[in-house]
Coordinates of C-alpha atoms and ligand atoms in Angstrom, one line a residue:
M11 CA 0.0 0.0 0.0
P12 CA 1.5 3.3 -1.1
A13 CA 1.5 6.8 0.6
P14 CA -1.9 8.6 0.3
E15 CA -2.5 10.2 -3.1
N16 CA -2.0 14.0 -3.0
T17 CA -5.2 14.9 -4.8
L18 CA -4.6 18.7 -4.4
K19 CA -1.2 18.4 -6.1
K20 CA -2.7 16.6 -9.0
R21 CA -5.6 19.0 -9.4
L22 CA -3.3 22.0 -9.3
Q23 CA -0.8 20.5 -11.7
S24 CA -3.7 19.7 -14.1
G25 CA -4.3 23.5 -14.2
E26 CA -7.4 23.5 -12.1
T27 CA -8.1 26.6 -10.0
C28 CA -8.4 25.5 -6.3
I29 CA -9.7 28.1 -3.8
G30 CA -8.7 28.0 -0.2
C31 CA -8.5 29.7 3.1
W32 CA -5.8 30.5 5.7
I33 CA -6.5 29.0 9.1
G34 CA -4.6 30.7 11.9
L35 CA -6.9 30.1 14.9
A36 CA -4.6 27.2 15.8
D37 CA -7.3 24.9 17.1
P38 CA -8.5 21.5 15.7
Y39 CA -12.1 22.1 16.7
L40 CA -12.1 25.3 14.7
A41 CA -10.2 23.7 11.8
E42 CA -12.9 21.0 11.6
I43 CA -15.6 23.8 11.5
S44 CA -13.7 25.4 8.6
A45 CA -13.5 22.1 6.9
T46 CA -17.3 22.0 6.6
A47 CA -17.0 25.0 4.2
E48 CA -16.5 24.0 0.5
F49 CA -12.9 25.2 0.1
D50 CA -10.6 23.0 -2.0
W51 CA -7.8 23.5 0.5
L52 CA -7.2 24.9 4.0
L53 CA -3.7 26.2 4.9
I54 CA -2.6 25.7 8.5
D55 CA -0.3 28.5 9.2
G56 CA 2.8 27.6 11.1
E57 CA 4.5 30.9 10.4
H58 CA 2.3 33.6 11.8
A59 CA -0.2 31.5 13.9
P60 CA 0.6 30.1 17.4
N61 CA 1.1 26.5 16.2
D62 CA 3.4 23.8 17.2
L63 CA 3.8 20.2 16.0
R64 CA 1.0 19.0 18.3
S65 CA -1.5 21.6 17.1
L66 CA -0.4 21.1 13.5
S67 CA -0.9 17.4 13.8
A68 CA -4.3 17.8 15.4
Q69 CA -5.5 20.2 12.7
L70 CA -4.3 17.8 10.0
A71 CA -6.3 15.1 11.6
A72 CA -9.4 17.3 11.9
I73 CA -9.3 18.3 8.2
E74 CA -8.3 15.1 6.4
G75 CA -11.1 13.3 4.9
K76 CA -13.6 16.2 5.4
G77 CA -13.3 17.7 1.9
P78 CA -10.6 20.4 1.8
S79 CA -7.0 19.3 1.3
P80 CA -4.7 20.4 4.2
V81 CA -1.6 22.5 3.4
V82 CA 1.0 23.5 6.1
R83 CA 3.0 26.6 6.0
L84 CA 6.4 26.2 7.7
P85 CA 7.9 29.1 9.7
D86 CA 11.0 29.0 7.6
D87 CA 13.0 26.6 5.4
D88 CA 14.7 24.7 8.2
P89 CA 15.2 21.1 7.1
V90 CA 14.5 19.8 10.6
K91 CA 11.1 21.5 10.8
I92 CA 10.4 20.2 7.3
K93 CA 11.2 16.6 8.4
Q94 CA 9.0 16.9 11.4
V95 CA 6.0 18.4 9.6
L96 CA 6.2 15.7 6.9
D97 CA 6.4 13.0 9.6
I98 CA 3.1 14.3 11.1
G99 CA 1.5 13.8 7.7
A100 CA 1.6 17.0 5.8
Q101 CA 1.9 16.4 2.0
T102 CA 1.7 19.9 0.7
L103 CA 4.1 22.5 2.1
L104 CA 4.3 26.2 1.7
V105 CA 7.8 27.5 2.6
P106 CA 8.2 31.3 3.1
M107 CA 10.9 33.8 2.1
V108 CA 12.5 31.8 -0.7
E109 CA 15.0 34.1 -2.6
T110 CA 17.3 31.8 -4.6
A111 CA 17.2 28.7 -6.7
A112 CA 19.8 27.1 -4.4
Q113 CA 17.5 27.7 -1.4
A114 CA 14.5 26.2 -3.3
D115 CA 16.5 23.2 -4.3
R116 CA 17.7 22.6 -0.8
T117 CA 14.2 22.9 0.5
F118 CA 13.0 20.3 -2.1
R119 CA 15.8 17.9 -1.1
A120 CA 14.9 18.3 2.6
M121 CA 11.5 16.8 1.7
Q122 CA 12.9 13.8 -0.2
Y123 CA 14.5 10.6 1.1
P124 CA 17.9 9.6 -0.2
P125 CA 19.1 9.3 -2.9
I126 CA 17.1 12.3 -4.1
G127 CA 17.3 14.2 -0.9
F128 CA 18.3 14.0 2.8
R129 CA 15.0 13.7 4.7
G130 CA 15.6 11.6 7.8
V131 CA 14.0 8.2 7.9
G132 CA 11.7 7.7 10.9
A133 CA 8.5 6.5 9.2
A134 CA 8.0 3.8 11.8
L135 CA 7.2 6.5 14.4
A136 CA 5.4 8.8 12.0
R137 CA 1.7 9.6 11.5
A138 CA 2.6 10.1 7.8
S139 CA 3.0 6.3 7.4
R140 CA 0.0 5.8 9.6
F141 CA 2.5 4.5 12.2
A142 CA 4.0 2.0 9.8
A143 CA 0.6 0.8 8.6
I144 CA 1.7 1.9 5.1
P145 CA 4.4 -0.6 4.3
D146 CA 5.5 1.2 1.1
Y147 CA 5.6 4.7 2.6
L148 CA 9.4 5.1 2.2
T149 CA 9.4 4.3 -1.5
S150 CA 6.1 6.1 -2.4
A151 CA 6.0 9.2 -0.2
G152 CA 8.2 11.5 -2.3
G153 CA 6.0 11.6 -5.4
E154 CA 2.9 12.6 -3.3
L155 CA 4.6 15.6 -1.8
C156 CA 4.0 19.1 -3.1
L157 CA 6.4 22.0 -2.6
L158 CA 5.1 25.5 -2.9
V159 CA 7.7 28.2 -2.2
Q160 CA 7.0 31.8 -1.3
V161 CA 8.5 34.6 -3.3
E162 CA 7.7 37.7 -1.3
N163 CA 10.5 40.2 -1.8
R164 CA 12.5 41.9 -4.6
A165 CA 15.4 39.5 -4.3
G166 CA 13.0 36.5 -4.9
L167 CA 11.3 38.3 -7.8
H168 CA 14.7 38.9 -9.3
A169 CA 15.5 35.2 -9.0
L170 CA 12.0 34.0 -10.0
D171 CA 13.0 32.4 -13.4
D172 CA 15.9 30.5 -11.7
I173 CA 13.5 29.3 -8.9
L174 CA 10.9 28.2 -11.5
A175 CA 13.6 26.2 -13.2
V176 CA 14.2 24.0 -10.1
D177 CA 12.5 20.7 -10.9
G178 CA 11.5 20.1 -7.3
V179 CA 9.5 23.3 -7.1
D180 CA 5.9 22.5 -7.9
G181 CA 4.7 26.0 -7.5
V182 CA 5.4 29.5 -6.4
F183 CA 3.2 31.6 -4.1
I184 CA 3.6 35.4 -4.3
G185 CA 3.1 37.0 -0.9
P186 CA 1.6 40.4 -1.5
S187 CA 1.9 41.6 2.1
D188 CA 5.6 40.9 2.5
L189 CA 6.4 42.0 -1.1
A190 CA 4.6 45.3 -0.4
A191 CA 6.7 45.8 2.7
D192 CA 10.0 45.1 0.9
M193 CA 8.9 47.4 -1.9
G194 CA 8.5 50.3 0.6
H195 CA 4.7 50.1 0.8
I196 CA 4.1 48.2 4.0
G197 CA 0.4 47.5 4.7
K198 CA -0.4 48.5 1.1
P199 CA -0.5 45.4 -1.2
N200 CA -2.9 47.2 -3.4
E201 CA -0.3 49.9 -4.2
A202 CA -0.1 50.0 -8.0
E203 CA 3.5 48.9 -8.4
V204 CA 3.0 46.1 -5.9
K205 CA -0.1 44.8 -7.6
E206 CA 1.7 45.0 -11.0
A207 CA 4.6 43.0 -9.6
V208 CA 2.2 40.4 -8.1
V209 CA 0.2 40.0 -11.3
G210 CA 3.3 39.9 -13.5
A211 CA 4.9 37.2 -11.4
L212 CA 1.7 35.1 -11.4
Q213 CA 1.7 35.3 -15.2
R214 CA 5.4 34.2 -15.4
I215 CA 4.8 31.3 -13.0
R216 CA 1.9 29.8 -15.0
A217 CA 3.9 30.5 -18.2
A218 CA 6.6 28.2 -16.7
G219 CA 4.0 25.5 -16.2
K220 CA 4.0 25.7 -12.4
I221 CA 1.3 26.2 -9.8
A222 CA 0.8 29.9 -9.1
G223 CA -0.4 30.9 -5.6
V224 CA -1.5 34.1 -3.9
L225 CA -3.7 35.2 -1.0
S226 CA -6.0 38.2 -0.8
T227 CA -9.2 39.1 1.0
D228 CA -10.1 41.8 -1.6
P229 CA -12.5 40.4 -4.1
D230 CA -11.2 42.6 -6.9
Y231 CA -7.6 41.7 -6.1
I232 CA -8.6 38.0 -6.1
D233 CA -10.3 38.4 -9.5
D234 CA -7.3 40.1 -11.0
C235 CA -5.0 37.4 -9.7
R236 CA -7.3 34.7 -11.0
K237 CA -7.2 36.4 -14.4
A238 CA -3.4 36.5 -14.2
G239 CA -3.4 32.7 -13.8
A240 CA -3.3 32.2 -10.0
N241 CA -4.7 28.6 -9.4
F242 CA -3.7 28.1 -5.8
L243 CA -6.0 31.0 -4.8
G244 CA -6.3 32.0 -1.2
V245 CA -9.5 34.0 -0.7
G246 CA -9.8 34.4 3.1
I247 CA -8.3 34.1 6.6
D248 CA -10.3 32.5 9.4
V249 CA -9.0 34.9 12.1
T250 CA -10.1 38.1 10.3
T251 CA -13.4 36.4 9.3
F252 CA -14.2 35.4 12.9
A253 CA -13.0 38.6 14.4
G254 CA -14.9 40.7 12.0
A255 CA -18.1 38.7 12.5
M256 CA -17.9 39.0 16.3
R257 CA -17.2 42.7 16.2
A258 CA -20.1 43.3 13.8
L259 CA -22.5 41.3 16.0
A260 CA -21.6 43.3 19.1
R261 CA -22.0 46.6 17.3
K262 CA -25.4 45.5 16.0
Y263 CA -26.8 45.5 19.5
R264 CA -24.9 48.4 21.0
Ligands
LIG1055 O1 3.1 38.1 2.2 C1 2.0 37.7 2.3 O2 1.0 38.3 1.8 C2 1.8 36.3 2.8 O3 2.7 35.5 2.8 C3 0.4 36.0 3.4 C4 0.5 36.5 4.8 O4 1.6 35.9 5.5 C5 -0.8 36.2 5.5 O5 -0.6 36.1 6.9 C6 -1.9 37.2 5.3 O6 -1.4 38.5 5.7

């Protein structure tokens, strides 16, 4: 029996547009509630949300088999964290702040077992192998992993073509918030030159035959990015959705 099929990877690589939501409330109960919504994917944020391996694992379990495919964002490109997140069962990773082809290639190799890469072997203890219930995990896991790297500053944009040329990179996600900050427009991802850079990068990513990702909560921004070819399309954040709804409810009766 092989590793579980990564259906999200296959859908995205076929060119399908898959919409999803950031989940940063860092709780499996809330993740399961979000999984009742008809998103194609839910991204569990290990960079900006208060998550650890236990909470990430619990949210993976809460989402799997409920409809949306789970994605995990790492806090950085540390190979040790990558190994641990893969061992708890994540199959699609989003890795932030990638600026060079060498960094992207090292990140890919951290996800792969030898001889392709250098992921440490511990499947017998790992949720990913269903605790050794998947006998062929070691020889089948690599093909079901999906690496999405984040390009979110000028250095990464400058190296985009080289990053796209890395075979192990399945897709590139453009981070409008961090790119805006690096371009001198912090808090203004809608600034004309930022938006132009985001849209242009998305077009280049799809032209290279790779998955193109972005996140926005602005419907017009989302539509422009979809038209530019974004197919890993983040359209919301649970934290801001929940906080906004709670504040609106309180104001309604004040
Ligand atoms: O730079 C970005 O935009 C992202 O990477 C997404 C943000 O990190 C997310 O937290 C929404 O602000």
